[in-house]
XYZ file of C-alpha atoms in Angstrom:
703
model
C -32.373 26.943 -15.461
C -35.133 25.339 -17.696
C -34.819 21.577 -17.799
C -33.656 20.418 -21.240
C -35.705 16.997 -21.290
C -38.849 17.012 -23.351
C -40.636 13.587 -24.017
C -43.726 12.943 -26.330
C -46.416 10.697 -25.395
C -45.291 6.953 -25.411
C -46.844 4.966 -27.872
C -46.661 1.764 -25.725
C -46.557 1.615 -22.069
C -43.748 -0.116 -20.288
C -46.048 -2.894 -19.228
C -46.227 -3.821 -22.863
C -42.354 -4.285 -23.078
C -41.947 -6.878 -20.352
C -40.742 -9.119 -23.059
C -37.889 -6.934 -23.446
C -37.263 -6.165 -19.848
C -34.345 -8.728 -19.336
C -31.067 -7.693 -20.971
C -28.255 -10.192 -22.087
C -25.889 -9.033 -19.088
C -27.934 -10.653 -16.363
C -26.040 -13.842 -15.925
C -22.846 -12.028 -15.794
C -23.139 -8.525 -14.333
C -23.084 -9.358 -10.496
C -19.635 -11.389 -10.837
C -18.376 -8.696 -13.132
C -19.141 -5.957 -10.396
C -17.453 -8.000 -7.831
C -14.544 -8.000 -9.844
C -14.255 -4.319 -11.042
C -12.109 -2.251 -8.843
C -13.193 1.205 -8.097
C -11.260 2.733 -5.052
C -13.089 5.415 -2.866
C -10.603 7.850 -3.854
C -11.805 7.692 -7.389
C -15.340 8.345 -6.681
C -15.920 10.615 -9.604
C -14.917 8.067 -12.062
C -18.392 7.006 -13.090
C -19.221 10.852 -13.807
C -16.086 11.009 -15.818
C -17.120 7.894 -17.942
C -20.798 9.264 -18.454
C -19.380 12.532 -19.744
C -16.743 10.915 -22.045
C -19.650 8.808 -23.307
C -21.568 11.883 -24.014
C -18.531 13.402 -25.805
C -18.330 10.255 -27.891
C -22.131 10.462 -28.614
C -21.763 13.968 -29.881
C -18.877 13.180 -31.987
C -20.943 10.526 -33.650
C -23.918 12.952 -34.049
C -21.484 15.935 -35.344
C -20.038 13.594 -37.933
C -23.487 12.305 -39.134
C -24.468 15.920 -39.743
C -21.307 17.578 -40.693
C -21.012 20.138 -38.077
C -18.545 20.641 -35.082
C -18.686 19.211 -31.583
C -18.862 22.849 -30.253
C -22.440 23.208 -31.601
C -23.654 20.346 -28.746
C -24.044 20.620 -25.162
C -23.365 18.279 -21.945
C -24.680 18.974 -18.573
C -23.606 17.474 -15.166
C -26.430 17.956 -12.701
C -25.522 17.432 -8.908
C -28.350 15.912 -7.266
C -28.539 16.745 -3.519
C -30.799 15.116 -0.899
C -34.015 16.806 0.267
C -33.068 19.571 2.583
C -36.386 19.277 4.411
C -35.472 15.484 5.229
C -32.242 16.518 6.807
C -33.744 19.377 8.875
C -31.550 21.939 7.484
C -32.540 25.635 7.090
C -33.186 26.399 3.380
C -30.971 29.528 3.841
C -27.684 29.704 5.952
C -25.224 28.599 3.345
C -25.518 24.949 4.290
C -25.922 22.525 1.336
C -27.363 18.998 1.528
C -25.097 16.060 0.673
C -24.766 14.829 -2.833
C -26.811 11.812 -3.492
C -26.462 11.558 -7.288
C -25.675 12.944 -10.585
C -27.681 13.418 -13.848
C -25.782 13.675 -16.876
C -27.470 15.042 -20.128
C -26.364 15.496 -23.804
C -28.174 16.065 -27.114
C -25.631 13.609 -28.977
C -26.744 10.382 -31.293
C -28.592 8.609 -28.628
C -29.459 5.077 -27.812
C -29.805 3.981 -31.342
C -30.250 0.141 -32.005
C -26.553 -0.337 -32.562
C -25.625 1.575 -29.268
C -28.317 -0.272 -27.361
C -27.133 -3.610 -28.396
C -23.612 -2.444 -27.506
C -24.648 -1.314 -24.144
C -26.313 -4.836 -23.343
C -23.455 -6.823 -24.249
C -20.276 -7.057 -21.879
C -16.766 -6.741 -23.656
C -18.367 -5.729 -26.873
C -15.612 -4.773 -29.136
C -17.390 -2.735 -31.732
C -15.963 0.492 -29.999
C -12.669 -0.845 -28.928
C -10.795 1.532 -30.998
C -12.539 4.403 -28.973
C -11.772 2.881 -25.573
C -15.359 1.366 -25.122
C -14.908 -1.856 -23.028
C -18.042 -1.859 -20.754
C -16.116 -0.577 -17.850
C -17.930 2.711 -17.600
C -21.253 1.278 -16.839
C -19.787 -1.235 -14.452
C -18.328 1.898 -12.424
C -21.707 3.211 -12.609
C -23.290 0.470 -10.467
C -20.099 0.177 -8.227
C -20.798 3.822 -6.903
C -24.717 4.001 -7.277
C -27.517 1.619 -6.540
C -29.218 2.168 -9.664
C -29.007 3.742 -13.063
C -31.716 5.287 -15.072
C -31.379 6.183 -18.855
C -33.728 8.049 -20.846
C -32.825 8.723 -24.595
C -34.548 10.344 -27.200
C -33.015 10.093 -30.774
C -33.475 10.052 -34.439
C -33.323 6.716 -36.389
C -35.037 5.488 -39.642
C -36.625 8.881 -40.246
C -38.467 8.849 -36.985
C -37.897 10.139 -33.494
C -37.986 7.497 -30.935
C -37.542 7.157 -27.233
C -35.675 4.422 -25.314
C -36.082 4.325 -21.571
C -34.564 1.806 -19.080
C -33.096 1.069 -15.685
C -29.849 -0.800 -14.890
C -28.979 -2.203 -11.494
C -27.148 -5.234 -10.110
C -30.578 -7.305 -9.332
C -32.348 -7.134 -12.499
C -29.568 -6.042 -15.027
C -31.386 -4.131 -17.644
C -34.953 -3.519 -17.431
C -36.456 -1.800 -20.474
C -39.365 0.648 -19.462
C -40.014 2.213 -23.130
C -38.914 1.791 -26.635
C -41.339 3.549 -28.962
C -41.877 6.472 -31.333
C -42.623 9.949 -30.011
C -43.755 13.355 -31.283
C -41.561 14.464 -34.066
C -41.031 17.997 -32.213
C -39.535 16.198 -29.240
C -35.985 17.321 -28.369
C -33.357 15.017 -29.039
C -31.545 14.358 -25.678
C -30.167 11.551 -23.463
C -30.367 11.492 -19.619
C -28.155 9.168 -17.582
C -29.014 9.566 -13.935
C -26.905 7.959 -11.206
C -29.079 7.340 -8.386
C -28.380 6.634 -4.700
C -24.848 7.033 -4.370
C -23.241 4.345 -2.026
C -22.213 6.095 1.161
C -18.316 5.889 1.108
C -18.268 6.992 -2.416
C -20.635 9.846 -1.656
C -18.392 10.867 1.418
C -15.113 11.302 -1.004
C -16.825 13.469 -3.728
C -15.914 17.029 -3.751
C -18.616 19.081 -2.288
C -19.014 22.076 -4.859
C -19.516 22.498 -8.676
C -16.159 24.629 -9.033
C -14.100 21.328 -7.446
C -16.127 18.693 -9.521
C -15.669 20.920 -12.608
C -12.076 21.124 -12.206
C -11.665 17.244 -12.055
C -13.784 16.798 -14.975
C -11.652 19.334 -16.905
C -8.388 17.556 -15.764
C -9.838 14.199 -16.612
C -11.117 15.254 -20.142
C -8.461 17.664 -20.929
C -7.180 15.949 -23.855
C -10.495 16.829 -25.658
C -9.829 20.589 -24.964
C -6.595 20.427 -26.547
C -7.170 18.323 -29.691
C -8.137 19.943 -32.951
C -11.490 18.013 -33.115
C -13.107 20.441 -30.566
C -15.226 19.601 -27.508
C -18.940 20.094 -26.827
C -19.940 22.889 -24.290
C -19.887 21.172 -20.882
C -21.323 22.619 -17.667
C -21.448 21.439 -14.281
C -24.749 22.736 -12.473
C -25.731 22.722 -8.891
C -29.022 24.073 -8.410
C -28.670 27.971 -9.556
C -25.024 27.811 -9.752
C -23.447 26.744 -13.068
C -19.836 26.289 -14.204
C -18.671 26.392 -17.787
C -15.814 24.189 -18.390
C -14.796 26.266 -21.265
C -14.264 29.447 -18.988
C -12.523 27.088 -16.811
C -10.019 25.930 -19.345
C -9.512 29.386 -20.368
C -8.564 30.203 -16.815
C -6.250 27.388 -16.317
C -4.412 27.515 -19.668
C -1.213 29.329 -19.479
C -0.692 29.179 -23.448
C -1.654 27.416 -26.239
C -0.853 23.585 -26.308
C 1.617 21.954 -28.711
C 1.642 18.389 -30.265
C 4.691 16.262 -30.983
C 4.661 12.965 -32.832
C 7.384 10.270 -32.542
C 7.942 6.703 -32.839
C 9.067 4.047 -30.489
C 10.028 0.649 -32.266
C 7.794 1.371 -35.329
C 4.875 2.181 -32.930
C 3.632 6.022 -33.373
C 2.883 8.084 -30.463
C 1.803 11.901 -29.913
C 2.376 13.933 -26.735
C 0.417 17.162 -26.357
C 2.424 19.478 -24.190
C 0.233 21.866 -22.108
C 1.076 24.752 -19.833
C -1.290 25.356 -16.815
C -1.384 28.458 -14.953
C 0.388 27.619 -11.658
C -2.663 27.852 -9.343
C -4.637 25.525 -11.450
C -2.515 22.418 -10.983
C -0.084 21.666 -8.292
C 2.498 19.232 -9.763
C 3.900 18.672 -13.223
C 2.663 15.306 -14.676
C 2.720 13.000 -17.753
C -0.897 11.499 -18.479
C -1.015 8.251 -20.287
C -4.244 8.016 -22.290
C -6.250 5.333 -23.858
C -9.023 6.329 -26.406
C -9.442 9.835 -25.136
C -9.480 8.802 -21.228
C -6.638 9.605 -18.921
C -5.734 5.964 -17.558
C -2.602 6.752 -15.733
C -1.089 10.182 -14.442
C 2.708 10.003 -13.190
C 4.546 12.749 -11.404
C 7.405 14.310 -13.471
C 9.067 15.145 -10.126
C 12.810 14.030 -10.198
C 12.549 12.405 -13.656
C 13.371 15.713 -15.412
C 16.062 17.907 -13.784
C 14.753 21.140 -12.657
C 11.381 20.336 -12.728
C 10.361 20.696 -9.054
C 8.505 23.736 -8.500
C 6.536 25.973 -10.816
C 8.259 27.036 -13.884
C 8.130 30.667 -15.276
C 8.143 32.154 -18.807
C 7.359 35.590 -20.019
C 3.868 34.975 -19.419
C 4.204 34.166 -15.519
C 4.301 30.972 -13.498
C 2.939 27.583 -14.896
C 2.877 23.884 -14.370
C 3.400 21.375 -17.044
C 1.120 18.518 -18.338
C 1.980 15.923 -20.920
C -0.914 13.916 -22.626
C 0.702 10.849 -24.288
C -1.486 9.015 -26.747
C -1.131 6.174 -29.589
C -2.656 3.091 -30.700
C -0.223 1.033 -28.665
C -1.725 2.867 -25.345
C -5.276 2.028 -26.529
C -4.247 -1.726 -27.255
C -2.628 -2.036 -24.057
C -5.391 -0.482 -21.681
C -6.530 -3.207 -19.250
C -10.095 -2.169 -19.549
C -10.148 -1.078 -15.886
C -9.290 2.408 -16.955
C -6.471 2.673 -14.274
C -3.727 0.706 -15.798
C -1.968 -0.789 -19.081
C -0.725 -4.226 -19.966
C 2.870 -2.712 -20.302
C 6.042 -4.016 -18.463
C 8.234 -1.670 -16.605
C 11.197 -3.002 -18.453
C 11.539 -5.328 -21.525
C 12.464 -8.837 -21.239
C 15.810 -9.212 -23.151
C 14.534 -11.890 -25.481
C 11.928 -9.659 -26.970
C 13.605 -6.118 -26.356
C 13.787 -5.552 -30.124
C 10.062 -5.547 -30.782
C 8.270 -5.182 -27.293
C 7.916 -1.624 -25.775
C 7.932 -1.099 -22.161
C 7.447 1.982 -19.761
C 11.298 2.268 -19.523
C 11.233 2.597 -23.372
C 8.577 5.345 -23.247
C 10.149 7.125 -20.520
C 13.538 7.248 -22.324
C 11.725 8.738 -25.513
C 9.476 11.085 -23.809
C 11.498 12.795 -20.987
C 14.194 14.366 -23.237
C 11.336 15.760 -25.340
C 9.719 17.397 -22.521
C 12.974 18.674 -21.120
C 13.401 20.107 -24.740
C 10.029 21.792 -24.705
C 10.581 23.366 -21.224
C 14.272 24.006 -21.839
C 14.533 27.774 -21.102
C 12.387 27.908 -17.926
C 13.885 24.409 -16.631
C 17.445 26.640 -17.006
C 16.123 29.312 -14.982
C 14.938 26.815 -12.189
C 18.345 24.946 -12.219
C 20.190 28.161 -11.836
C 17.864 29.224 -9.178
C 18.308 25.845 -7.356
C 22.157 26.114 -7.468
C 21.849 29.688 -5.785
C 19.597 28.353 -3.238
C 21.935 25.485 -2.399
C 24.938 27.843 -2.344
C 23.184 30.474 -0.047
C 22.324 27.709 2.445
C 25.664 26.026 2.346
C 27.509 29.152 2.710
C 25.423 30.652 5.513
C 23.795 27.777 7.296
C 25.426 24.261 6.670
C 29.060 24.619 5.371
C 29.685 20.868 6.346
C 28.328 20.385 2.796
C 30.417 22.387 0.964
C 33.496 20.209 0.404
C 31.242 17.333 -0.915
C 28.923 19.392 -3.132
C 31.179 18.710 -6.442
C 30.736 14.890 -5.380
C 26.726 15.316 -5.881
C 25.222 14.801 -9.453
C 23.912 17.892 -10.876
C 20.507 16.448 -11.056
C 20.252 15.834 -7.316
C 21.250 19.353 -6.600
C 18.389 20.747 -8.682
C 16.081 21.325 -5.737
C 13.089 23.388 -5.431
C 14.224 27.035 -5.280
C 11.411 27.417 -2.458
C 12.417 24.410 -0.321
C 12.808 25.244 3.227
C 15.930 25.096 5.046
C 15.156 22.071 7.141
C 13.837 20.152 4.090
C 17.156 21.306 2.326
C 19.249 20.147 4.948
C 17.530 16.864 4.949
C 18.096 16.375 1.104
C 21.880 17.240 1.256
C 22.234 15.013 4.158
C 20.952 12.220 1.945
C 23.006 13.160 -0.742
C 26.101 13.070 1.576
C 25.177 9.700 2.843
C 25.095 8.370 -0.800
C 28.540 9.723 -1.485
C 30.015 8.170 1.735
C 28.601 4.899 0.637
C 29.922 5.314 -2.970
C 33.458 6.230 -1.520
C 33.334 3.269 0.933
C 32.572 0.986 -1.990
C 35.395 2.362 -4.107
C 37.771 2.053 -1.158
C 37.119 -1.860 -1.066
C 38.193 -1.946 -4.564
C 40.964 0.538 -4.749
C 43.582 -1.368 -2.840
C 45.083 -3.381 -5.822
C 45.813 -3.082 -9.754
C 43.016 -4.445 -11.807
C 43.776 -7.045 -14.389
C 45.916 -5.376 -16.927
C 45.430 -1.867 -15.491
C 48.345 0.680 -16.185
C 50.002 1.609 -13.032
C 49.514 5.318 -13.800
C 45.901 5.006 -14.312
C 45.763 3.233 -10.963
C 47.921 6.069 -9.389
C 45.338 8.560 -10.686
C 42.345 6.397 -9.502
C 44.019 6.162 -5.825
C 44.458 10.038 -5.972
C 40.863 10.660 -7.082
C 39.758 8.361 -4.098
C 41.945 10.194 -1.420
C 40.621 13.601 -2.607
C 37.198 12.354 -2.085
C 38.163 11.120 1.328
C 39.595 14.530 1.954
C 36.503 16.085 1.204
C 34.505 14.089 3.401
C 36.868 14.777 6.397
C 36.691 18.375 5.593
C 32.641 18.122 5.683
C 32.930 16.409 9.103
C 35.212 19.408 10.331
C 32.778 21.896 8.964
C 29.897 20.382 10.630
C 31.871 20.443 13.970
C 32.673 24.022 13.418
C 29.510 25.016 12.624
C 28.370 23.322 15.933
C 30.710 25.750 17.671
C 29.526 28.621 15.880
C 26.118 27.883 17.143
C 27.141 27.606 20.639
C 28.867 30.965 20.498
C 25.972 32.480 19.289
C 23.557 30.765 21.750
C 26.068 31.948 24.671
C 25.903 35.459 23.337
C 22.233 35.369 23.396
C 21.993 33.925 26.893
C 23.948 36.750 28.463
C 21.633 39.524 27.122
C 18.463 40.850 28.902
C 15.259 39.099 27.797
C 12.043 40.813 26.734
C 11.244 41.544 30.352
C 14.506 43.191 30.984
C 16.069 40.123 32.875
C 19.095 38.427 32.445
C 19.459 34.619 32.025
C 19.754 32.352 34.962
C 23.138 30.668 35.653
C 21.634 27.159 34.533
C 21.231 28.529 30.844
C 25.057 29.224 30.810
C 25.957 26.032 32.551
C 24.002 23.887 30.188
C 25.636 25.302 27.254
C 28.984 24.449 28.715
C 28.199 21.016 30.294
C 24.637 19.478 31.046
C 24.054 19.747 34.610
C 24.114 16.982 37.217
C 26.075 14.689 34.997
C 29.655 13.202 34.794
C 31.847 12.152 31.785
C 30.583 8.750 32.233
C 26.867 9.986 31.272
C 27.591 12.206 28.234
C 29.249 11.980 25.184
C 32.231 13.889 24.413
C 30.596 16.031 21.867
C 27.936 16.943 24.336
C 30.445 19.231 26.554
C 31.500 22.550 25.325
C 34.356 23.193 27.730
C 36.504 24.504 24.623
C 34.616 27.739 25.416
C 36.946 28.194 28.383
C 39.953 26.560 27.593
C 40.772 23.853 24.605
C 42.644 21.928 26.743
C 39.816 20.751 28.985
C 38.472 18.614 26.168
C 41.158 15.970 26.973
C 40.177 15.028 30.407
C 39.941 11.794 32.332
C 36.830 12.400 34.570
C 34.588 15.426 34.372
C 31.606 16.117 37.011
C 28.989 18.817 36.660
C 26.778 19.924 39.706
C 27.628 16.800 41.899
C 28.726 16.318 45.671
C 32.423 15.970 46.034
C 31.878 12.553 47.875
C 30.250 11.170 44.666
C 33.529 11.686 42.622
C 35.571 8.475 42.106
C 38.436 10.690 41.956
C 38.463 11.747 45.473
C 37.729 9.907 48.746
C 36.447 13.293 50.021
C 33.525 12.760 52.198
C 32.311 16.392 51.745
C 28.613 17.054 50.663
C 29.502 20.416 49.402
C 27.132 21.117 46.401
C 24.602 23.789 45.590
C 21.120 24.240 47.099
C 18.818 22.798 44.374
C 17.157 26.283 44.211
C 17.618 27.687 40.931
C 19.119 31.077 42.448
C 21.897 29.061 43.805
C 22.351 26.190 41.372
C 25.972 27.164 40.256
C 27.703 27.434 43.672
C 29.250 24.115 43.063
C 31.887 23.718 40.357
C 32.627 21.673 37.386
C 35.516 19.587 38.091
C 38.051 18.086 35.525
C 40.947 15.770 35.863
C 43.409 14.994 33.085
C 44.269 11.475 32.223
C 47.946 12.352 32.431
C 50.529 10.833 35.148
C 52.907 12.683 37.108
C 53.666 16.175 37.252
C 51.731 17.033 34.158
C 48.477 15.871 35.566
C 46.106 18.945 36.767
C 42.846 19.676 38.500
C 40.502 22.447 37.014
C 37.619 23.829 38.779
C 35.085 26.052 36.966
C 32.626 28.246 38.623
C 29.972 30.012 36.751
C 27.449 32.895 37.956
C 24.476 34.446 36.783
C 25.236 37.296 34.328
C 25.431 40.709 35.847
C 25.142 39.155 39.340
C 26.548 41.412 42.153
C 26.813 41.160 45.750
C 30.354 39.220 46.218
C 31.011 41.527 49.408
C 32.316 38.895 51.503
C 34.428 35.514 51.101
C 31.119 33.432 51.602
C 29.722 34.739 48.379
C 33.378 35.184 46.770
C 33.264 32.701 43.819
C 37.147 32.862 43.753
C 36.944 31.803 47.093
C 34.632 29.027 46.628
C 36.342 27.644 43.738
C 39.775 27.591 45.852
C 37.865 25.676 48.583
C 36.690 23.072 46.132
C 40.204 22.740 44.816
C 41.527 22.192 48.191
C 39.204 19.526 49.197
C 39.667 17.866 45.924
C 43.667 17.676 46.559
C 43.159 16.197 50.077
C 41.183 13.087 48.731
C 42.900 12.992 45.348
C 42.590 9.507 43.614
C 42.718 7.931 40.503
C 39.270 6.582 39.015
C 40.326 3.069 40.288
C 40.350 4.434 43.783
C 44.404 4.392 44.055
C 45.817 7.689 45.722
C 47.670 10.130 43.878
C 51.194 10.742 45.191
C 52.163 14.456 45.897
C 48.470 15.525 45.105
C 49.345 18.678 46.779
C 51.725 19.706 44.014
C 49.584 18.916 41.208
C 48.681 22.052 38.932
C 45.654 23.659 39.897
C 43.670 25.880 37.494
C 40.539 27.898 38.589
C 38.288 29.459 36.167
C 35.330 32.156 37.196
C 32.845 32.694 34.526
C 30.922 35.861 35.565
C 30.259 39.613 34.637
C 32.839 41.886 36.101
C 30.355 43.774 38.522
C 31.992 46.218 41.042
C 31.808 43.895 43.855
C 33.529 40.913 41.865
C 35.953 43.548 40.766
C 36.647 44.314 44.463
C 37.377 40.506 45.157
C 39.836 40.183 42.339
C 41.805 43.048 44.063
C 41.505 41.234 47.210
C 43.187 38.239 45.627
C 45.711 40.591 44.235
C 44.765 39.517 40.552
C 46.160 41.349 37.503
C 43.527 42.910 35.171
C 43.968 41.611 31.459
C 45.147 44.083 28.739
C 41.703 44.266 27.357
C 39.927 44.783 30.750
C 37.396 41.840 30.295
C 39.060 39.673 33.046
C 41.641 39.115 35.840
C 44.212 36.671 36.334
C 47.014 35.565 38.936
C 48.510 32.724 40.926
C 47.680 31.633 44.569
C 50.854 29.992 45.875
C 49.314 29.128 49.281
C 49.685 25.792 50.746
C 47.031 23.389 49.555
C 45.933 25.747 46.650
C 48.989 26.554 44.220
C 46.509 27.447 41.523
C 46.434 29.559 38.270
C 43.207 31.836 38.710
C 41.438 33.416 35.715
C 38.310 35.536 36.180
C 36.725 35.993 32.857
C 33.634 38.210 31.915
C 31.032 36.765 29.540
C 32.160 39.653 27.099
C 35.768 38.347 27.302
C 34.617 34.622 27.045
C 32.696 35.154 23.691
C 35.492 37.434 22.395
C 38.073 34.856 22.854
C 36.014 32.150 21.486
C 35.567 34.177 18.303
C 39.201 35.076 17.945
C 40.290 31.730 18.332
C 37.564 30.499 15.797
C 37.779 33.342 13.485
C 40.163 31.588 10.826
C 38.252 28.558 10.833
C 35.186 30.531 10.341
C 36.499 32.471 7.430
C 37.612 29.608 5.798
C 34.049 27.852 6.013
C 32.290 31.323 4.889
C 30.667 31.752 8.320
C 30.463 35.480 9.507
C 32.739 35.672 12.590
C 30.445 37.759 14.450
């Protein structure tokens, strides 16, 4: 593309201008630079400032000539380092690093007035347009030097002013003279030698830089006054911000005026196509520049994910402007001198951010009313579906959660939604506990009927929390049943699970009741009564039990194939004839080969029971009298293969009516045990039947 700059012959050389080389900033510049903040994350701010300066220069030129801003042009050239110096191939898709920018415009230029304004820090001649000198300071924060060339019209002639701007020599004027009358009017600002940390954080492509410039200067695009043609140029690549604006805009913008404490404000409501901007936000502007952008997430109910109207998905941006914001800009382009809340003594006259939010949020809500209602409905459905199918524990407390806290992103993941609802439940619990501390007495002059109603409301809240706890526990049981059902199926290789998988689901291996919490064992799968035990041992040698003085080392070989030849032993903490000893023996799904007494799981369990009786004692070591008479229970969990069925018949056990197990009683001396052989299918069927009513009440499928 042909370069726009054309300069005529200088009438005087830069050498002749040495008396003009020192600008008025010299004594202040280094100190001001040191005190000017510019985070590395805002590395494009100097470019934004240069572009806004160009827009204002064009506004002045358009006003002087009586035409529109759209007839003028701004170019942002990306300057990259010399590819040859980097040793990079000229072809191959690798672009050299960005080392500077060159911003050109055909606005009014560096006339005498603008030149004097540039040379004086804190000049207030353009304060009403947000010009406070911060722009030129950000140039030197991010780059080592700035070069400016400006050809402009003044006093009936075409003139050129050229100077450099750097921390060491401040302003050095190189030329200030008349040029050929045919020379094109143009101003060029060159940001030279970007400092390393800023250069690293600048977006690497023209497209991305153009998007950021557009977002920063968007107010100029949506205002009635118009905006110049702006291009971002990277070699042969050119991005037109007008085209980008059209791509990003979802529909035409709307402007709304309002007052806060006699101060006039204006908000421009803009809908972006959903792919153009990720978050909904309100932009606080001062004199046409975006100074502060705040997310609207959690500030407007339902404004979380992208919204939708008849034209498709979009995100919202508001641009708030007003004289009050112009006056309260700190001058650093990143903050306002506005309190978050207004001190009470000046609340009638002083405006705070709290006042602004209170006025602006309902207006945003009204502008987005219909799509917000759709989002809220979708959020309700998302919560309802998740709670009904995955997390019934939250169902009883949903009515205690404020509606705005249930207006989640309809696309939220299960994990994130569970985390969110858990936080809300904690808040409900805290609130109810707080109410509980205040509920135990009549308040001064409180009507007894009102007090009774208050107590009843509180008790209902407590009841709902308890229901939530029960629902949580039932959901845990439902999960265990599902896992057990999965564990007894063949895997992708056509093999059945090992015993340890089943064992771990019922009780963790090689543990005792001293090692694990009550909630960690799932003996309810076998018999609900087993939950109320005094001592439990899983996969431990008999001699380690504190409830027996047996010296037997009986326990399975640690090889996986024999891991569950040892029992789970449970002793109820009940005195006298009601005490019992239970042995649970678990075998691998679809195991066969129970052809003799050595492999017979019923025989093994009876042997363990007999040894436990012989050394029965309390946990304190005191012998249990009449231990031989304590009721014994044997549970064998295994699939009813042909060989196991034969062993059941050998022990004269009776088949259950559903043919999924056997039962009987061994009356022999030292045994006296009730025996139940349960197939895995029978175990799952029984567990589902016992829980069916609970699952139905919670809206869970019974399977």
